Amino acid sequence: MSAPVPGPASRSRERNIERGAFQVGVGYEFVRFRSSPFYASLSGLHTSFTYFRNDWLGIEGSVIAAFGSSNFANEHSHVVLYGAGPRMVWDRRTWQPWAHALAGGIHVYPQLASGINGFALQLGGGVDYPLKPLVSLRIESDYVRSQLYSSGQNSVQVGAGLVFHF
């Protein structure tokens, strides 16, 4: 008797096991925060964790902590951005382009007007390039929509870092 031929679901599972169903990303992030009270250019750390359910769809959680120079009244600015949502990947073997949509929150300092915490939505994507079997280089960019100070903000962030697969 011949061995059964694995179907599409089996091949997807095999590829995830070979490459790893989990990803941990860490890297540098530049955030250009724009709001009516102030603008800030911030640099910091971006971390993410993704669990892939199959070859193309994962669940991602992300935290960004970025710090800037003095803006007004000699106060330093910082932003903490956190969210979770789906991540879609195309061709996980080489040059893996991906897109994500993350919903969560934002914490901004200095505190002005009506508060420092609010809702945030990140829409964007990037590309991962394998350096070693379980390590990739990541380049990414996101549009960030946040709701603070009784108004909406449109910001952008770009980053680069490493991704570890396991």
XYZ file of C-alpha atoms in Angstrom:
166
model
C 0.000 0.000 0.000
C 1.148 3.496 -0.693
C 1.319 6.200 1.950
C -1.457 8.822 1.869
C -0.597 12.134 0.246
C -0.850 15.035 2.717
C -3.550 17.566 1.887
C -3.205 21.367 1.994
C -3.863 21.556 5.756
C -1.053 19.072 6.498
C 1.441 20.959 4.343
C 0.568 24.240 6.075
C 1.078 22.678 9.486
C 4.411 21.130 8.407
C 5.738 24.448 7.128
C 4.731 26.219 10.362
C 6.492 23.567 12.449
C 9.617 23.847 10.280
C 9.742 27.677 10.478
C 7.941 28.075 13.775
C 4.339 28.998 14.483
C 5.470 31.776 16.836
C 7.346 35.013 16.100
C 8.889 37.476 18.536
C 9.994 40.769 17.027
C 12.129 43.464 18.611
C 13.601 46.577 17.053
C 13.932 50.334 16.677
C 10.838 52.443 16.000
C 10.526 56.082 14.903
C 7.143 57.677 15.655
C 5.984 61.026 14.277
C 3.136 61.944 16.627
C 0.873 64.731 15.376
C -1.822 66.360 17.494
C -3.312 69.822 17.847
C -1.523 70.570 21.178
C 1.924 69.442 19.942
C 3.950 67.517 17.378
C 6.723 65.163 18.465
C 9.378 63.035 16.796
C 10.134 60.063 19.017
C 12.507 57.098 18.930
C 12.154 53.884 20.856
C 11.632 50.158 21.119
C 9.057 48.056 19.280
C 8.162 44.556 20.452
C 5.653 42.154 18.945
C 4.478 38.592 19.443
C 2.604 36.651 16.754
C 1.043 33.194 16.776
C 0.279 31.805 13.318
C -2.848 29.663 13.046
C -1.828 28.643 9.506
C 0.586 29.725 6.760
C -1.001 33.104 6.118
C -2.958 34.250 9.209
C -1.670 35.078 12.669
C -2.796 36.840 15.826
C -0.413 39.651 16.817
C 0.168 41.654 19.980
C 2.434 44.711 19.893
C 3.882 47.282 22.312
C 5.873 50.371 21.303
C 7.600 52.697 23.767
C 9.097 55.815 22.153
C 10.745 58.857 23.708
C 11.363 62.356 22.378
C 13.178 65.526 23.273
C 11.740 68.554 25.036
C 8.867 70.160 23.150
C 7.451 73.006 25.220
C 7.749 73.990 28.881
C 10.896 71.789 28.898
C 8.828 68.609 29.169
C 10.047 65.473 27.458
C 7.494 63.602 25.387
C 6.877 59.878 25.275
C 4.337 57.566 23.685
C 3.358 54.026 24.608
C 1.268 52.347 21.931
C -0.216 48.875 22.399
C -2.587 46.761 20.370
C -3.641 43.375 19.070
C -5.195 42.052 15.886
C -4.742 39.959 12.753
C -1.536 39.672 10.714
C -1.624 38.341 7.141
C 1.550 36.965 5.536
C 2.305 36.069 1.924
C 4.930 33.403 1.084
C 6.592 32.654 4.378
C 9.753 31.242 2.729
C 11.611 34.356 1.505
C 10.845 38.070 1.432
C 7.703 37.691 3.453
C 5.467 40.710 2.875
C 2.802 41.130 5.526
C -0.003 43.429 6.628
C -1.694 43.932 9.982
C -4.556 45.815 11.631
C -4.115 46.377 15.366
C -6.583 47.984 17.760
C -5.650 49.033 21.267
C -4.608 52.061 23.227
C -2.129 54.890 23.463
C -0.567 56.718 26.402
C 1.007 60.113 25.651
C 3.036 62.424 27.872
C 3.056 65.399 28.457
C -0.446 65.460 29.829
C -2.501 68.205 28.228
C -6.160 69.190 28.082
C -8.530 66.290 28.752
C -6.219 63.335 29.237
C -3.297 61.191 28.219
C -4.874 57.817 27.441
C -6.930 56.985 24.393
C -7.879 54.572 21.634
C -5.403 53.751 18.853
C -5.624 51.897 15.547
C -2.511 50.823 13.601
C -2.807 49.877 9.929
C 0.292 48.946 8.009
C 2.711 46.333 6.909
C 6.229 45.446 6.108
C 8.560 42.754 4.917
C 10.627 40.111 6.710
C 13.836 38.842 5.119
C 15.361 35.605 6.486
C 18.938 35.998 7.731
C 19.176 32.519 9.277
C 16.640 29.680 9.458
C 15.006 31.070 12.622
C 15.996 34.777 12.445
C 14.687 37.431 10.026
C 15.263 41.135 9.417
C 12.038 43.190 9.565
C 11.238 46.565 7.986
C 7.797 48.043 8.662
C 5.615 51.127 8.489
C 2.218 51.970 9.999
C -0.427 54.642 9.837
C -1.636 55.321 13.390
C -5.040 56.820 14.124
C -5.526 57.810 17.752
C -8.202 59.588 19.753
C -6.799 61.957 22.401
C -7.391 65.496 23.621
C -11.025 65.370 22.430
C -9.852 65.041 18.828
C -8.297 62.563 16.421
C -4.638 62.319 15.470
C -3.046 60.970 12.285
C 0.496 59.793 12.906
C 3.055 57.566 11.230
C 5.666 55.149 12.500
C 8.499 53.293 10.767
C 10.864 50.717 12.146
C 13.403 47.981 11.635
C 14.489 45.066 13.767
C 14.887 41.333 14.148
C 12.279 38.573 14.259
C 12.875 35.268 16.030
C 10.841 32.245 14.910
C 10.130 29.309 17.187
